[in-house]
């Protein structure tokens, strides 16, 4: 679908108003109880479900573009144009009362993120960008990312159980963190992948490692990071796509060092 920068900016502006509206029930529902048990120990709150319904209805009506959401699914991710929504990123944080929870919304064209919005309502942070830039934080344009060293950076790392199995076993994740601790003593576990990615785009974090996740965890942040000249790949260094179950993000320099570190740890299959 042919959209120029002005078209994308207009879509982001419309979506921003919709997320501002959704932030009201988001804040009102803090510490919401589990409503739907999902795979493993994951769950969704009533607020997740209500916000997804509200945002999907508004986006569809006001932009004419269908939505793929975490809770209810929706449009094909390989559609010419589709919104990808996570109504509450950091659900455990949200239910526990932590402010580290966000609404994530990415616009994906033919499988590639072209715009991203990340709302962190409790800290009143609003990140928006169209790929090609600029990135804006609460409407203020932020600079592109400078080259930096891993040793000088904070790095966001996703939470995990050391005994977990799967494509990226817990023992591999532990080995990565052990190796990372020798290069960088400033690791952070926010428990919200979308916030880690937004903070990487805003140069609060130098990089982020998401060992596992879904397209709704990553799409918005990928757009934000790419808008300021950052790099997002999978854990093996392949360019991130909507099919990737992981994400390795960083600014120039930091991403390269993180990727070298992961490669030095070895293949997750060997753990």
XYZ file of N, CA and C in Angstrom:
813
model
N 0.851 -1.186 0.000
C 0.000 0.000 0.000
C 0.891 1.241 0.000
N 0.652 2.159 -0.925
C 1.483 3.347 -1.063
C 1.088 4.389 -0.027
N 1.991 4.658 0.896
C 1.790 5.699 1.893
C 3.068 6.511 1.985
N 2.969 7.835 1.902
C 4.163 8.649 2.067
C 4.297 9.061 3.530
N 5.345 9.817 3.830
C 5.628 10.201 5.208
C 4.476 10.992 5.820
N 3.848 11.845 5.030
C 2.739 12.649 5.547
C 1.552 11.756 5.914
N 1.294 10.745 5.089
C 0.206 9.805 5.394
C 0.481 9.071 6.707
N 1.716 8.613 6.881
C 2.077 7.887 8.090
C 1.997 8.793 9.314
N 2.456 10.029 9.166
C 2.368 10.981 10.277
C 0.913 11.208 10.686
N 0.030 11.287 9.709
C -1.389 11.503 10.003
C -1.982 10.297 10.726
N -1.588 9.104 10.305
C -2.068 7.890 10.971
C -1.567 7.823 12.409
N -0.311 8.189 12.623
C 0.240 8.193 13.980
C -0.472 9.214 14.850
N -0.769 10.378 14.295
C -1.484 11.409 15.061
C -2.873 10.916 15.466
N -3.560 10.247 14.558
C -4.885 9.698 14.868
C -4.775 8.617 15.933
N -3.790 7.736 15.770
C -3.592 6.656 16.735
C -3.215 7.205 18.108
N -2.457 8.299 18.146
C -2.062 8.896 19.419
C -3.282 9.353 20.211
N -4.257 9.934 19.531
C -5.483 10.350 20.209
C -6.224 9.141 20.770
N -6.220 8.066 20.012
C -6.902 6.840 20.451
C -6.206 6.254 21.685
N -4.879 6.263 21.696
C -4.156 5.746 22.859
C -4.308 6.672 24.065
N -4.404 7.982 23.835
C -4.683 8.893 24.949
C -6.014 8.540 25.607
N -7.006 8.236 24.785
C -8.316 7.833 25.325
C -8.202 6.514 26.103
N -7.392 5.587 25.563
C -7.242 4.282 26.214
C -6.454 4.377 27.509
N -5.637 5.405 27.650
C -4.836 5.564 28.869
C -5.706 5.826 30.094
N -6.914 6.330 29.891
C -7.799 6.613 31.024
C -8.220 5.323 31.726
N -8.831 4.347 31.022
C -9.144 3.087 31.700
C -7.897 2.308 32.126
N -6.791 2.506 31.401
C -5.527 1.867 31.768
C -5.125 2.298 33.178
N -5.147 3.587 33.445
C -4.768 4.106 34.764
C -5.806 3.720 35.811
N -7.068 3.819 35.448
C -8.145 3.495 36.404
C -8.117 2.034 36.840
N -7.615 1.147 35.970
C -7.658 -0.279 36.257
C -6.413 -0.847 36.903
N -5.497 0.005 37.345
C -4.244 -0.465 37.948
C -4.502 -1.473 39.061
N -3.688 -2.502 39.107
C -3.780 -3.620 40.046
C -4.969 -4.536 39.734
N -5.395 -4.544 38.478
C -6.512 -5.408 38.078
C -6.162 -6.870 38.272
N -7.157 -7.663 38.655
C -6.963 -9.097 38.856
C -6.944 -9.838 37.523
N -6.402 -11.069 37.564
C -6.399 -11.926 36.391
C -7.830 -12.240 35.970
N -8.048 -12.186 34.661
C -9.362 -12.528 34.129
C -9.297 -13.768 33.256
N -8.204 -13.932 32.531
C -8.045 -15.052 31.599
C -6.668 -15.665 31.812
N -6.623 -16.952 32.135
C -5.351 -17.654 32.263
C -4.884 -18.059 30.873
N -3.617 -17.802 30.583
C -3.071 -18.119 29.280
C -2.000 -19.196 29.439
N -1.170 -19.367 28.449
C -0.163 -20.420 28.484
C 0.800 -20.203 29.651
N 1.148 -21.288 30.337
C 2.090 -21.200 31.445
C 1.516 -20.378 32.586
N 2.326 -19.425 33.069
C 1.855 -18.585 34.167
C 1.423 -17.206 33.669
N 1.199 -17.079 32.373
C 0.758 -15.814 31.800
C -0.750 -15.658 31.987
N -1.201 -14.407 31.996
C -2.624 -14.157 32.140
C -2.964 -12.801 31.541
N -4.256 -12.545 31.384
C -4.738 -11.243 30.943
C -5.725 -10.726 31.974
N -5.759 -9.426 32.165
C -6.726 -8.822 33.074
C -7.954 -8.384 32.283
N -9.008 -8.054 33.016
C -10.204 -7.503 32.363
C -9.862 -6.220 31.624
N -8.876 -5.480 32.141
C -8.497 -4.220 31.498
C -7.826 -4.488 30.150
N -6.975 -5.529 30.077
C -6.394 -5.932 28.781
C -7.497 -6.093 27.738
N -8.498 -6.868 28.114
C -9.565 -7.202 27.176
C -10.361 -5.960 26.781
N -10.684 -5.127 27.774
C -11.486 -3.938 27.496
C -10.720 -2.929 26.641
N -9.439 -2.725 26.950
C -8.646 -1.767 26.177
C -8.475 -2.255 24.744
N -8.229 -3.554 24.576
C -8.082 -4.055 23.211
C -9.364 -3.819 22.414
N -10.495 -4.122 23.002
C -11.773 -3.881 22.294
C -11.919 -2.403 21.941
N -11.631 -1.521 22.890
C -11.787 -0.080 22.677
C -10.869 0.428 21.575
N -9.595 0.028 21.627
C -8.625 0.527 20.651
C -8.886 -0.061 19.269
N -9.223 -1.342 19.208
C -9.508 -1.974 17.910
C -10.696 -1.287 17.237
N -11.739 -1.066 17.995
C -12.927 -0.416 17.420
C -12.595 0.977 16.908
N -11.848 1.749 17.686
C -11.529 3.121 17.289
C -10.575 3.156 16.098
N -9.540 2.322 16.107
C -8.592 2.315 14.994
C -9.259 1.912 13.688
N -10.088 0.885 13.760
C -10.760 0.408 12.556
C -11.689 1.474 11.996
N -12.430 2.126 12.891
C -13.394 3.134 12.448
C -12.707 4.397 11.929
N -11.636 4.802 12.580
C -11.048 6.114 12.287
C -9.872 6.075 11.317
N -9.252 4.910 11.131
C -8.153 4.828 10.158
C -8.461 3.900 8.994
N -9.487 3.068 9.141
C -9.833 2.127 8.083
C -8.859 0.964 7.960
N -7.974 0.800 8.945
C -6.966 -0.266 8.913
C -7.303 -1.276 10.000
N -7.259 -2.561 9.653
C -7.589 -3.605 10.616
C -6.468 -3.792 11.633
N -6.801 -4.495 12.709
C -5.893 -4.631 13.846
C -5.655 -6.097 14.168
N -4.407 -6.418 14.556
C -4.075 -7.727 15.123
C -3.673 -7.471 16.571
N -4.465 -7.974 17.515
C -4.200 -7.731 18.922
C -3.750 -8.969 19.658
N -3.111 -8.754 20.810
C -2.613 -9.886 21.597
C -3.736 -10.785 22.079
N -4.834 -10.193 22.546
C -5.858 -10.988 23.211
C -6.846 -11.649 22.255
N -7.185 -10.970 21.158
C -8.235 -11.476 20.277
C -7.764 -11.778 18.858
N -6.462 -11.599 18.595
C -5.983 -11.851 17.239
C -6.516 -10.811 16.279
N -6.848 -11.238 15.057
C -7.389 -10.286 14.087
C -6.759 -10.442 12.727
N -6.448 -9.328 12.123
C -5.980 -9.289 10.741
C -4.669 -10.058 10.572
N -4.459 -10.555 9.352
C -3.223 -11.268 8.998
C -2.036 -10.311 9.125
N -0.982 -10.777 9.789
C 0.200 -9.946 9.998
C 0.931 -9.626 8.699
N 0.675 -10.390 7.651
C 1.312 -10.116 6.360
C 0.403 -9.296 5.441
N -0.649 -8.716 6.017
C -1.538 -7.849 5.238
C -0.756 -6.654 4.713
N -1.261 -6.012 3.644
C -0.570 -4.816 3.134
C -0.365 -3.751 4.205
N -1.314 -3.658 5.157
C -1.196 -2.690 6.240
C -2.029 -3.193 7.418
N -1.421 -3.266 8.593
C -2.127 -3.772 9.769
C -1.551 -3.123 11.029
N -2.430 -2.748 11.950
C -1.996 -2.316 13.276
C -1.731 -3.563 14.127
N -0.689 -3.514 14.959
C -0.375 -4.611 15.881
C -0.400 -4.046 17.293
N -1.261 -4.604 18.134
C -1.565 -3.995 19.437
C -1.276 -4.930 20.603
N -0.601 -4.401 21.615
C -0.513 -5.038 22.931
C -1.179 -4.081 23.910
N -2.377 -4.422 24.403
C -3.110 -3.468 25.248
C -2.446 -3.202 26.584
N -1.757 -4.200 27.130
C -0.963 -3.991 28.349
C 0.319 -4.812 28.237
N 1.415 -4.124 28.001
C 2.733 -4.752 28.035
C 3.232 -4.673 29.476
N 3.619 -5.819 30.036
C 3.992 -5.840 31.439
C 2.796 -6.111 32.326
N 2.010 -7.132 31.973
C 0.766 -7.406 32.705
C 1.017 -7.735 34.168
N 2.076 -8.492 34.458
C 2.384 -8.797 35.855
C 2.680 -7.515 36.626
N 3.454 -6.619 36.024
C 3.733 -5.329 36.660
C 2.440 -4.568 36.920
N 1.603 -4.546 35.899
C 0.344 -3.804 35.979
C -0.535 -4.326 37.115
N -0.673 -5.645 37.187
C -1.518 -6.238 38.217
C -0.930 -6.052 39.613
N 0.400 -5.974 39.705
C 1.058 -5.827 41.000
C 1.122 -4.379 41.479
N 0.879 -3.434 40.574
C 0.934 -2.030 40.946
C 2.192 -1.307 40.522
N 3.065 -1.978 39.737
C 4.269 -1.321 39.234
C 3.905 -0.370 38.093
N 4.593 0.773 37.989
C 4.337 1.694 36.874
C 4.936 1.239 35.556
N 5.738 0.166 35.571
C 6.387 -0.291 34.349
C 5.437 -1.155 33.523
N 4.460 -0.504 32.914
C 3.481 -1.157 32.047
C 3.107 -0.167 30.949
N 2.809 -0.682 29.767
C 2.631 0.198 28.614
C 1.567 -0.312 27.659
N 1.129 0.576 26.772
C 0.302 0.208 25.623
C 1.211 0.303 24.400
N 1.270 -0.775 23.621
C 2.139 -0.817 22.446
C 1.304 -0.905 21.182
N 1.639 -0.084 20.206
C 0.919 -0.106 18.931
C 1.902 0.116 17.795
N 2.017 -0.878 16.925
C 2.864 -0.758 15.754
C 2.029 -0.789 14.487
N 2.489 -0.102 13.475
C 1.865 -0.166 12.158
C 2.806 -0.943 11.248
N 2.314 -2.062 10.721
C 3.133 -2.965 9.922
C 2.644 -2.965 8.477
N 3.561 -2.742 7.559
C 3.235 -2.752 6.128
C 3.994 -3.895 5.459
N 3.246 -4.827 4.863
C 3.852 -5.972 4.178
C 4.900 -6.659 5.054
N 4.572 -6.810 6.337
C 5.439 -7.539 7.251
C 6.542 -6.724 7.903
N 6.641 -5.416 7.599
C 7.697 -4.572 8.162
C 7.083 -3.437 8.981
N 7.552 -3.212 10.222
C 7.047 -2.080 11.011
C 7.429 -0.753 10.360
N 6.449 0.129 10.188
C 6.729 1.438 9.585
C 6.414 2.584 10.536
N 5.760 2.293 11.656
C 5.474 3.322 12.652
C 5.258 2.639 13.993
N 5.542 3.351 15.063
C 5.364 2.782 16.388
C 4.917 3.813 17.399
N 4.090 3.362 18.340
C 3.649 4.204 19.453
C 3.765 3.376 20.730
N 4.400 3.939 21.737
C 4.524 3.284 23.037
C 4.109 4.280 24.108
N 3.020 3.942 24.794
C 2.475 4.801 25.849
C 2.790 4.168 27.206
N 3.424 4.912 28.113
C 3.678 4.456 29.482
C 2.868 5.385 30.395
N 1.585 5.083 30.579
C 0.680 6.054 31.202
C 1.055 6.490 32.616
N 1.605 5.587 33.426
C 1.879 5.953 34.821
C 3.059 6.901 34.957
N 3.964 6.880 33.995
C 5.084 7.820 34.010
C 4.863 8.970 33.021
N 3.692 8.954 32.370
C 3.315 10.009 31.420
C 4.320 10.147 30.274
N 4.819 9.007 29.788
C 5.730 8.999 28.649
C 4.986 8.518 27.410
N 5.160 9.228 26.299
C 4.503 8.893 25.040
C 5.562 8.944 23.936
N 5.895 7.792 23.374
C 6.904 7.712 22.324
C 6.223 7.430 20.986
N 6.572 8.201 19.966
C 6.007 7.997 18.628
C 7.104 8.145 17.576
N 6.965 7.392 16.505
C 7.912 7.545 15.393
C 7.377 6.882 14.145
N 7.801 7.411 13.022
C 7.662 6.782 11.716
C 9.067 6.394 11.286
N 9.236 5.197 10.740
C 10.562 4.776 10.300
C 11.105 5.797 9.295
N 12.313 6.233 9.542
C 12.882 7.344 8.786
C 12.994 8.572 9.661
N 12.314 8.511 10.817
C 12.430 9.540 11.844
C 11.504 10.714 11.628
N 11.433 11.571 12.638
C 12.160 11.481 13.907
C 11.381 10.675 14.949
N 12.056 10.370 16.056
C 11.412 9.834 17.250
C 11.011 11.013 18.126
N 9.797 10.943 18.652
C 9.341 11.996 19.559
C 8.964 11.400 20.913
N 9.360 12.081 21.967
C 8.973 11.735 23.332
C 8.123 12.865 23.858
N 6.833 12.582 24.101
C 5.874 13.615 24.524
C 5.900 14.806 23.567
N 6.034 14.496 22.277
C 5.997 15.525 21.246
C 7.323 16.198 20.968
N 8.338 15.956 21.785
C 9.649 16.575 21.608
C 10.542 15.657 20.781
N 11.106 16.201 19.710
C 11.947 15.404 18.826
C 13.257 15.023 19.503
N 13.610 13.750 19.442
C 14.857 13.265 20.027
C 15.903 13.042 18.932
N 17.174 13.135 19.279
C 18.229 12.965 18.270
C 18.394 11.508 17.871
N 19.065 11.291 16.756
C 19.424 9.937 16.366
C 20.470 9.408 17.344
N 20.616 8.081 17.370
C 21.508 7.460 18.345
C 22.970 7.607 17.947
N 23.790 7.968 18.925
C 25.230 8.046 18.712
C 25.866 6.684 18.951
N 27.026 6.502 18.383
C 27.765 5.268 18.633
C 28.189 5.240 20.095
N 28.029 4.084 20.732
C 28.355 3.957 22.150
C 28.968 2.593 22.422
N 29.564 2.455 23.610
C 30.180 1.198 24.022
C 29.266 0.476 25.000
N 29.264 -0.835 24.937
C 28.457 -1.638 25.847
C 28.833 -1.370 27.298
N 30.111 -1.186 27.574
C 30.574 -0.975 28.943
C 30.036 0.319 29.558
N 29.607 1.250 28.727
C 29.085 2.523 29.216
C 27.561 2.568 29.227
N 26.910 1.443 28.901
C 25.472 1.440 28.664
C 24.704 0.623 29.688
N 23.449 1.006 29.912
C 22.505 0.132 30.596
C 21.853 -0.756 29.550
N 21.556 -1.999 29.937
C 20.954 -2.957 29.001
C 19.734 -3.590 29.643
N 18.622 -3.545 28.948
C 17.402 -4.191 29.415
C 17.416 -5.665 29.062
N 17.052 -6.502 30.011
C 17.032 -7.955 29.808
C 15.674 -8.487 30.229
N 15.101 -9.379 29.432
C 13.785 -9.917 29.757
C 13.881 -10.937 30.882
N 12.812 -11.073 31.637
C 12.770 -11.988 32.769
C 12.644 -13.436 32.279
N 12.994 -14.383 33.153
C 12.943 -15.790 32.748
C 13.090 -16.687 33.970
N 12.785 -17.960 33.767
C 13.066 -19.011 34.738
C 14.256 -19.820 34.237
N 15.228 -20.056 35.101
C 16.418 -20.778 34.678
C 16.091 -22.215 34.262
N 14.985 -22.756 34.752
C 14.605 -24.131 34.422
C 13.693 -24.229 33.203
N 13.379 -23.101 32.572
C 12.495 -23.138 31.413
C 13.198 -23.793 30.223
N 12.414 -24.493 29.406
C 12.934 -25.126 28.218
C 12.409 -24.381 26.990
N 12.583 -24.968 25.824
C 12.104 -24.320 24.613
C 13.255 -23.915 23.722
N 12.976 -23.048 22.757
C 13.984 -22.654 21.780
C 15.120 -21.860 22.404
N 14.809 -21.108 23.471
C 15.842 -20.329 24.164
C 15.806 -20.733 25.635
N 16.488 -21.836 25.994
C 16.387 -22.373 27.358
C 16.875 -21.399 28.430
N 16.333 -21.578 29.626
C 16.704 -20.705 30.734
C 18.190 -20.737 31.038
N 18.816 -21.878 30.890
C 20.245 -21.965 31.200
C 21.085 -21.182 30.183
N 20.626 -21.121 28.944
C 21.297 -20.265 27.958
C 21.141 -18.797 28.350
N 19.946 -18.426 28.749
C 19.700 -17.038 29.151
C 20.586 -16.654 30.337
N 20.707 -17.572 31.287
C 21.567 -17.321 32.435
C 23.020 -17.154 32.012
N 23.464 -17.973 31.069
C 24.838 -17.866 30.574
C 25.066 -16.517 29.891
N 24.060 -16.033 29.163
C 24.172 -14.717 28.515
C 24.306 -13.627 29.571
N 23.473 -13.702 30.605
C 23.521 -12.676 31.650
C 24.847 -12.730 32.400
N 25.341 -13.932 32.644
C 26.629 -14.072 33.309
C 27.736 -13.423 32.477
N 27.719 -13.690 31.179
C 28.717 -13.099 30.290
C 28.536 -11.582 30.198
N 27.284 -11.150 30.135
C 27.003 -9.720 30.041
C 27.468 -8.976 31.287
N 27.354 -9.632 32.436
C 27.754 -8.980 33.685
C 29.238 -8.634 33.708
N 30.028 -9.346 32.918
C 31.460 -9.061 32.848
C 31.765 -7.871 31.939
N 30.817 -7.551 31.075
C 30.993 -6.436 30.141
C 30.235 -5.187 30.575
N 29.143 -5.417 31.318
C 28.227 -4.325 31.646
C 27.582 -4.634 32.993
N 27.822 -3.796 33.968
C 27.273 -4.028 35.308
C 25.958 -3.289 35.519
N 25.360 -2.839 34.429
C 24.155 -2.018 34.540
C 22.965 -2.671 33.834
N 22.720 -3.927 34.127
C 21.573 -4.618 33.548
C 20.295 -4.209 34.272
N 19.198 -4.187 33.533
C 17.909 -3.811 34.110
C 16.844 -4.803 33.650
N 16.004 -5.265 34.578
C 14.865 -6.122 34.254
C 13.589 -5.358 34.589
N 13.045 -4.676 33.585
C 11.816 -3.920 33.798
C 10.570 -4.793 33.746
N 10.691 -5.977 33.142
C 9.522 -6.845 33.027
C 8.518 -6.363 32.004
N 8.960 -5.531 31.065
C 8.078 -4.997 30.012
C 8.932 -4.773 28.765
N 8.844 -5.690 27.826
C 9.693 -5.647 26.635
C 9.542 -4.351 25.858
N 8.298 -3.902 25.696
C 8.061 -2.686 24.925
C 8.715 -1.467 25.533
N 8.763 -1.408 26.861
C 9.437 -0.290 27.528
C 10.936 -0.382 27.298
N 11.509 -1.582 27.387
C 12.935 -1.740 27.098
C 13.268 -1.235 25.702
N 12.432 -1.559 24.727
C 12.709 -1.140 23.350
C 12.536 0.369 23.188
N 11.500 0.929 23.778
C 11.299 2.380 23.698
C 12.441 3.127 24.379
N 12.891 2.617 25.515
C 13.997 3.257 26.224
C 15.306 3.122 25.454
N 15.450 2.058 24.679
C 16.619 1.932 23.814
C 16.570 2.987 22.718
N 15.403 3.175 22.121
C 15.250 4.204 21.089
C 15.544 5.594 21.638
N 15.154 5.833 22.891
C 15.332 7.144 23.507
C 16.704 7.323 24.148
N 17.587 6.322 23.998
C 18.958 6.365 24.526
C 19.004 6.360 26.050
N 17.928 5.903 26.690
C 17.962 5.668 28.134
C 18.730 4.367 28.388
N 18.387 3.355 27.617
C 19.150 2.114 27.583
C 20.028 2.111 26.336
N 21.177 1.453 26.445
C 22.009 1.306 25.255
C 21.534 0.184 24.366
N 20.837 -0.799 24.973
C 20.348 -1.935 24.212
C 19.390 -2.756 25.037
N 18.808 -3.768 24.409
C 17.844 -4.635 25.079
C 17.886 -6.019 24.464
N 17.694 -7.027 25.326
C 17.628 -8.416 24.875
C 16.264 -8.979 25.251
N 15.485 -9.341 24.252
C 14.200 -10.003 24.465
C 14.365 -11.447 24.011
N 14.562 -12.350 24.975
C 14.842 -13.745 24.640
C 13.654 -14.430 23.968
N 12.466 -13.977 24.287
C 11.272 -14.566 23.695
C 10.161 -13.549 23.689
N 9.190 -13.748 22.847
C 8.087 -12.798 22.774
C 7.316 -12.986 21.488
N 6.396 -12.077 21.283
C 5.526 -12.128 20.121
C 5.609 -10.816 19.356
N 5.004 -10.798 18.194
C 5.076 -9.615 17.353
C 4.518 -8.391 18.074
N 3.486 -8.567 18.902
C 2.906 -7.409 19.596
C 3.824 -6.871 20.682
N 4.770 -7.681 21.166
C 5.758 -7.196 22.124
C 6.823 -6.334 21.460
N 7.077 -6.595 20.180
C 8.248 -6.030 19.515
C 7.957 -4.975 18.449
N 6.848 -5.078 17.737
C 6.656 -4.280 16.513
C 6.788 -2.783 16.745
N 6.129 -2.266 17.779
C 6.188 -0.818 18.032
C 7.614 -0.379 18.311
N 8.305 -1.129 19.178
C 9.665 -0.760 19.544
C 10.644 -0.863 18.404
N 10.457 -1.849 17.531
C 11.329 -1.974 16.357
C 11.237 -0.696 15.519
N 10.031 -0.213 15.305
C 9.857 1.015 14.525
C 10.525 2.202 15.214
N 10.353 2.315 16.526
C 10.956 3.430 17.263
C 12.478 3.406 17.134
N 13.067 2.233 17.314
C 14.529 2.115 17.285
C 15.082 2.385 15.892
N 14.443 1.828 14.890
C 14.924 2.045 13.523
C 14.789 3.507 13.118
N 13.817 4.208 13.682
C 13.619 5.620 13.338
C 14.794 6.486 13.747
N 15.557 6.041 14.755
C 16.687 6.852 15.230
C 18.036 6.217 14.885
N 18.025 5.268 13.958
C 19.273 4.698 13.486
C 19.786 3.531 14.296
N 18.933 2.964 15.148
C 19.314 1.779 15.897
C 19.113 0.517 15.083
N 19.496 -0.609 15.660
C 19.450 -1.895 14.959
C 18.644 -2.882 15.792
N 17.761 -3.631 15.130
C 17.026 -4.713 15.789
C 17.136 -5.955 14.918
N 17.616 -7.038 15.531
C 17.721 -8.332 14.855
C 17.110 -9.390 15.762
N 17.154 -10.654 15.314
C 16.866 -11.737 16.248
C 18.164 -12.053 16.993
N 18.132 -13.058 17.852
C 19.308 -13.352 18.668
C 20.488 -13.865 17.848
N 20.214 -14.347 16.634
C 21.280 -14.849 15.765
C 21.860 -13.765 14.866
N 21.248 -12.578 14.890
C 21.748 -11.490 14.070
C 21.021 -11.295 12.761
N 19.971 -12.084 12.523
C 19.168 -11.890 11.318
C 18.236 -10.703 11.510
N 17.963 -9.971 10.437
C 17.097 -8.799 10.544
C 15.751 -9.189 11.140
N 15.273 -8.370 12.067
C 14.003 -8.679 12.729
C 12.845 -8.582 11.744
N 11.951 -9.580 11.812
C 10.716 -9.570 11.031
C 9.571 -9.943 11.956
N 8.349 -9.858 11.457
C 7.183 -10.177 12.286
C 7.142 -11.649 12.685
N 7.953 -12.483 12.060
C 8.001 -13.904 12.413
C 9.007 -14.210 13.523
N 9.804 -13.227 13.925
C 10.861 -13.472 14.905
C 10.283 -13.625 16.313
N 10.686 -14.677 17.043
C 10.224 -14.867 18.410
C 11.136 -14.205 19.439
N 12.157 -13.472 18.979
C 13.100 -12.825 19.888
C 13.521 -11.499 19.272
N 14.233 -10.688 20.065
C 14.727 -9.417 19.542
C 15.999 -9.016 20.274
N 16.978 -8.579 19.528
C 18.207 -8.019 20.066
C 18.319 -6.598 19.521
N 18.281 -5.628 20.406
C 18.200 -4.231 19.986
C 19.334 -3.415 20.590
N 19.759 -2.415 19.844
C 20.780 -1.528 20.378
C 21.116 -0.417 19.415
N 21.770 0.582 19.953
C 22.280 1.640 19.108
C 23.555 1.193 18.425
N 24.083 2.014 17.526
C 25.334 1.673 16.848
C 26.441 1.387 17.869
N 27.156 0.321 17.662
C 28.203 -0.076 18.588
C 27.698 -1.066 19.613
N 26.687 -0.717 20.356
C 26.170 -1.590 21.406
C 25.564 -2.857 20.808
N 24.786 -2.711 19.739
C 24.190 -3.904 19.138
C 25.271 -4.868 18.673
N 26.310 -4.356 18.046
C 27.377 -5.226 17.567
C 28.040 -5.974 18.722
N 28.280 -5.264 19.818
C 28.912 -5.907 20.974
C 27.997 -6.949 21.610
N 26.711 -6.647 21.678
C 25.766 -7.612 22.230
C 25.696 -8.866 21.361
N 25.683 -8.670 20.043
C 25.620 -9.816 19.141
C 26.882 -10.663 19.256
N 28.036 -10.022 19.362
C 29.282 -10.775 19.546
C 29.236 -11.569 20.851
N 28.681 -10.964 21.880
C 28.590 -11.631 23.177
C 27.703 -12.870 23.087
N 26.535 -12.728 22.443
C 25.632 -13.870 22.302
C 26.295 -14.992 21.510
N 27.009 -14.632 20.472
C 27.680 -15.654 19.665
C 28.770 -16.359 20.464
N 29.426 -15.629 21.367
C 30.480 -16.241 22.179
C 29.913 -17.218 23.204
N 28.657 -17.011 23.617
C 28.020 -17.909 24.586
C 27.727 -19.259 23.946
N 27.368 -19.245 22.666
C 27.083 -20.492 21.966
C 25.669 -20.574 21.468
N 25.316 -21.724 20.940
C 23.997 -21.958 20.361
C 23.012 -22.343 21.470
N 21.849 -21.677 21.528
C 20.860 -22.048 22.553
C 20.500 -23.536 22.530
N 20.579 -24.179 21.375
C 20.235 -25.590 21.266
C 21.169 -26.470 22.098
N 22.364 -25.963 22.411
C 23.340 -26.740 23.164
C 23.120 -26.659 24.677
N 22.098 -25.890 25.087
C 21.820 -25.742 26.499
C 20.562 -26.549 26.866
